[in-house]
mmCIF file with all atom_site columns, C-alpha atoms in Angstrom:
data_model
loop_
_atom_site.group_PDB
_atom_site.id
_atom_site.type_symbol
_atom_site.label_atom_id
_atom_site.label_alt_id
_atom_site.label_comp_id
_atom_site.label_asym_id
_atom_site.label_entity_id
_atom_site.label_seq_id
_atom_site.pdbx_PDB_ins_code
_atom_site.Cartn_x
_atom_site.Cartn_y
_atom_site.Cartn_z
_atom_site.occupancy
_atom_site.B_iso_or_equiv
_atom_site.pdbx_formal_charge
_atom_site.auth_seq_id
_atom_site.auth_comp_id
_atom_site.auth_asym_id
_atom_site.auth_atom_id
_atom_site.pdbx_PDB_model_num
ATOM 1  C CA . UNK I 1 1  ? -56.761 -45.640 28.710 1.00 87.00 ? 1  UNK I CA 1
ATOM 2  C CA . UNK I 1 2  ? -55.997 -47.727 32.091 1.00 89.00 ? 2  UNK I CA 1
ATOM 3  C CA . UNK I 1 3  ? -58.489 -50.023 31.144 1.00 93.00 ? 3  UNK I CA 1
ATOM 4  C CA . UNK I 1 4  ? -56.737 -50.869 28.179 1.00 93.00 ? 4  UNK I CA 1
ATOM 5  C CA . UNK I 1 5  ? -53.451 -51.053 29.603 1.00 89.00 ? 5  UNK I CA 1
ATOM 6  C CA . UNK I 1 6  ? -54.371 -53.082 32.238 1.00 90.00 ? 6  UNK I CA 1
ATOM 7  C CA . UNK I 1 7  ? -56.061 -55.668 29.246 1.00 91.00 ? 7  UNK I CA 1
ATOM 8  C CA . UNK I 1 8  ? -52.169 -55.694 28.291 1.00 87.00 ? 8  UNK I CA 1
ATOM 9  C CA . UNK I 1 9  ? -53.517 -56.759 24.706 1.00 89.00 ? 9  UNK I CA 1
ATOM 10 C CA . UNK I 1 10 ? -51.436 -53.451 22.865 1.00 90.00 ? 10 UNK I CA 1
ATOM 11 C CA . UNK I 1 11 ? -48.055 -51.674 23.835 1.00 87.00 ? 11 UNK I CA 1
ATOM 12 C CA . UNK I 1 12 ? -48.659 -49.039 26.147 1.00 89.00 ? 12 UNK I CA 1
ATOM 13 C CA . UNK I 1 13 ? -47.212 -46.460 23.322 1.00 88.00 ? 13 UNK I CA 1
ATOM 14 C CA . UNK I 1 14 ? -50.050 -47.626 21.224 1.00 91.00 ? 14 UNK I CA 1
ATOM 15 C CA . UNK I 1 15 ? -52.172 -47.170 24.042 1.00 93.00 ? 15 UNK I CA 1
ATOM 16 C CA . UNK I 1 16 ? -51.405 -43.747 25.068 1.00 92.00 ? 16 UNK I CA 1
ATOM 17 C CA . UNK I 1 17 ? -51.712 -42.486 21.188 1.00 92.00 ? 17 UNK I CA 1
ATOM 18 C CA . UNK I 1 18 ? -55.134 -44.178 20.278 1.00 95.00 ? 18 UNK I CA 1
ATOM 19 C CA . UNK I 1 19 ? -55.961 -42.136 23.775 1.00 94.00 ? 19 UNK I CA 1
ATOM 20 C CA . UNK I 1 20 ? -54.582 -39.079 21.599 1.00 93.00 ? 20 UNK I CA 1
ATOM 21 C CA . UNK I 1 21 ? -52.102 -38.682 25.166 1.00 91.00 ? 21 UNK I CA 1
ATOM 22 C CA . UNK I 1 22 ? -48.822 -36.991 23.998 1.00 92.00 ? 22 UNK I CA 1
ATOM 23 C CA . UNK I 1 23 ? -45.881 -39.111 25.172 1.00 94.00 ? 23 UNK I CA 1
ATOM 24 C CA . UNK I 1 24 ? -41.781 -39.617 24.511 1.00 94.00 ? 24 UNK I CA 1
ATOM 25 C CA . UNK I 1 25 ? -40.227 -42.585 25.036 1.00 92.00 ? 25 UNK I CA 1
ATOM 26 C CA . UNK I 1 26 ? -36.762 -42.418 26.327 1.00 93.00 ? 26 UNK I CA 1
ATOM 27 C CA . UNK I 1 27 ? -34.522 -45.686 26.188 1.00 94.00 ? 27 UNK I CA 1
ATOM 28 C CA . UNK I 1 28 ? -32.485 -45.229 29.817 1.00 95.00 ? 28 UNK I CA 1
ATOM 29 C CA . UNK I 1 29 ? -30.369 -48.284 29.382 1.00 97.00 ? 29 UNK I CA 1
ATOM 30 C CA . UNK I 1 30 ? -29.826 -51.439 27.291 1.00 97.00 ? 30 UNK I CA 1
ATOM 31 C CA . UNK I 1 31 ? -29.231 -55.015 28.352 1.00 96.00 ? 31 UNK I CA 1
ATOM 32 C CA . UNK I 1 32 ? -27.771 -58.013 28.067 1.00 96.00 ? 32 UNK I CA 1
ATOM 33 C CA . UNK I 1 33 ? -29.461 -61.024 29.921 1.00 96.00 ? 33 UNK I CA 1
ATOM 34 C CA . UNK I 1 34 ? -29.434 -64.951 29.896 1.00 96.00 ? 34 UNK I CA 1
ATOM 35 C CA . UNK I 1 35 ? -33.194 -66.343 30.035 1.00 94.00 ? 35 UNK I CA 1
ATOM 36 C CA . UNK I 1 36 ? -34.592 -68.323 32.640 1.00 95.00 ? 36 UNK I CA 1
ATOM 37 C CA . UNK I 1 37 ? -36.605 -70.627 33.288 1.00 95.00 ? 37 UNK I CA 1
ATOM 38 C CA . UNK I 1 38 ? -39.846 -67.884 33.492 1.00 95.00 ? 38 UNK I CA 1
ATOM 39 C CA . UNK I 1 39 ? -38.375 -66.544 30.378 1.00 92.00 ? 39 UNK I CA 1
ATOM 40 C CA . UNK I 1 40 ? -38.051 -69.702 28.483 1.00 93.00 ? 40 UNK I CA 1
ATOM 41 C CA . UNK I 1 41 ? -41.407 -70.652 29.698 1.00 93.00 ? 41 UNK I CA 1
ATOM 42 C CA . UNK I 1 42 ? -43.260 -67.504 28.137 1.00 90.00 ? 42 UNK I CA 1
ATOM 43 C CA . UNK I 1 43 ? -41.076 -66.896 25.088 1.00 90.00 ? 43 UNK I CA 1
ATOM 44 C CA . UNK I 1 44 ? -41.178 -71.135 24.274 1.00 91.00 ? 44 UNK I CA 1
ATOM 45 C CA . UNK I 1 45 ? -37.487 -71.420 24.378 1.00 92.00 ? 45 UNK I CA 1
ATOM 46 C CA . UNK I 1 46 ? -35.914 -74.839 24.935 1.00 92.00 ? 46 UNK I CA 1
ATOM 47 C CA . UNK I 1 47 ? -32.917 -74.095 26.596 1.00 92.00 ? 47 UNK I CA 1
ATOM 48 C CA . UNK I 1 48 ? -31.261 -70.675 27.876 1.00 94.00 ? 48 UNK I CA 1
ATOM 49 C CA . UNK I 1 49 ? -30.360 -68.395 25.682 1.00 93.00 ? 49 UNK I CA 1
ATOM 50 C CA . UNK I 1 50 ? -29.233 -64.737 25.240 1.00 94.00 ? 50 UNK I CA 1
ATOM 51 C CA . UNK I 1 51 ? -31.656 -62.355 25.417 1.00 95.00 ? 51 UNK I CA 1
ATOM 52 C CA . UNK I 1 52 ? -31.517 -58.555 24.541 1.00 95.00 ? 52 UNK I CA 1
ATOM 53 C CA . UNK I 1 53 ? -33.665 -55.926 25.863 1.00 95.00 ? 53 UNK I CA 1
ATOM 54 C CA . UNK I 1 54 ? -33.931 -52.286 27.106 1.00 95.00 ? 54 UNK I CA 1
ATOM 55 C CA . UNK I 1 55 ? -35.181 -49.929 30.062 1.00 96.00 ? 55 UNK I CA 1
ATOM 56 C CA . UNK I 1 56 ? -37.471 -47.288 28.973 1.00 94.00 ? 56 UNK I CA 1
ATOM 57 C CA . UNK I 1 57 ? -39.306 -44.019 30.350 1.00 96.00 ? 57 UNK I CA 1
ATOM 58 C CA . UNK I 1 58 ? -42.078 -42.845 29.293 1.00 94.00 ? 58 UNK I CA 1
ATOM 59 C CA . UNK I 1 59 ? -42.891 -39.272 29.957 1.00 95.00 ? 59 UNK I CA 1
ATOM 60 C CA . UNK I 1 60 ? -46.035 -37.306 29.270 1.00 91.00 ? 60 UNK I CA 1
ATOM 61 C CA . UNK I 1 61 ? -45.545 -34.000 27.372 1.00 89.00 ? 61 UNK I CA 1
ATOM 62 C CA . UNK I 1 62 ? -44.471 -31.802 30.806 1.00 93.00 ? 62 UNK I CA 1
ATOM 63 C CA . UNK I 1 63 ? -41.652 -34.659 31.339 1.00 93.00 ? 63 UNK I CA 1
ATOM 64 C CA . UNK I 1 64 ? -43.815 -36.480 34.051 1.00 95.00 ? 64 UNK I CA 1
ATOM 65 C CA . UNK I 1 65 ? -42.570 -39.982 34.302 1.00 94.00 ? 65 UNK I CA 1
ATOM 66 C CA . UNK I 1 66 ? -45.599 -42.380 33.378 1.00 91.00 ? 66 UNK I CA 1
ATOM 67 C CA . UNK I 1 67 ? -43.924 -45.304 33.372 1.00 93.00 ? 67 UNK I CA 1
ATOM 68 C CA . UNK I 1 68 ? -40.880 -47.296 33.970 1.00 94.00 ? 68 UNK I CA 1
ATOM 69 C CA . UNK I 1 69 ? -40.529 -50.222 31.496 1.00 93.00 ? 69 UNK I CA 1
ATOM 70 C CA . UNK I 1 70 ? -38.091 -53.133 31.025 1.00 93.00 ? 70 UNK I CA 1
ATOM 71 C CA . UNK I 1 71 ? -38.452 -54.599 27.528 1.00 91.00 ? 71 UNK I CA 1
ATOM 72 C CA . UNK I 1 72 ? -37.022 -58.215 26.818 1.00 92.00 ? 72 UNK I CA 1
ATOM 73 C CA . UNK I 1 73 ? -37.276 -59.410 23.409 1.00 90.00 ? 73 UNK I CA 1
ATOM 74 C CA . UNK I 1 74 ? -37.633 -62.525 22.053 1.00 89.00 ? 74 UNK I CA 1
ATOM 75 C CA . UNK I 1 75 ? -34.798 -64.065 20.092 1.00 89.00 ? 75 UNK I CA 1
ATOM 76 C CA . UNK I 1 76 ? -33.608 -63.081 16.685 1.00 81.00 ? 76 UNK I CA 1
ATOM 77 C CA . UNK I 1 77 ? -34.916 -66.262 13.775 1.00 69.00 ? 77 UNK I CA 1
ATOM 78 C CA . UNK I 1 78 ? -31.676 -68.203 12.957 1.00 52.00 ? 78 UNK I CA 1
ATOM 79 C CA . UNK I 1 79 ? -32.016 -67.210 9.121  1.00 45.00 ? 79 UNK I CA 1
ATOM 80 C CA . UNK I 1 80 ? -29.124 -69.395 7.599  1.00 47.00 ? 80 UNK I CA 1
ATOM 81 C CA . UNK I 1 81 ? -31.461 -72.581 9.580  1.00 49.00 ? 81 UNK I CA 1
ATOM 82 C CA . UNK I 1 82 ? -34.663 -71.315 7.986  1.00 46.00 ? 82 UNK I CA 1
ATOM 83 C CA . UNK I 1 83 ? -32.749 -71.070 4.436  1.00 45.00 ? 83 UNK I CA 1
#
């Protein structure tokens, strides 16, 4: 399984359940955030924008903490432009 999530090539919850590891994911805390310029770089944005995202545990099955995450997601598709 490390090998895999060091590739970084699935989400570690994938990860962990093609490993058959048992696992909850626990959302701590959600967020609010206004990209910069690392964040417009990887997500291709042209200008700052607001972003939305979350912290998240992961424990294994005994409540050991496996990992801390911080999840940023890309922006939401302006439907009405795309109509």
């Amino acid at each position: 399984a490390q090998r895999e999530i060091f590739r970084a090539a699935m989400p570690l919850g994938a990860i962990l359940q093609s490993f058959g590891i048992e696992y909850q994911s626990r959302p701590r805390a959600f967020l609010q955030i206004q990209s910069d310029d690392v964040m417009n770089a990887a997500l291709t944005l042209s200008h700052t924008q607001t972003l939305y995202g979350r912290c998240n545990e992961i424990t294994n099955k005994d409540g050991q903490i496996l990992a801390g995450i911080v999840e940023i997601l890309p922006p939401a598709i302006d439907r009405q432009k795309n109509a």
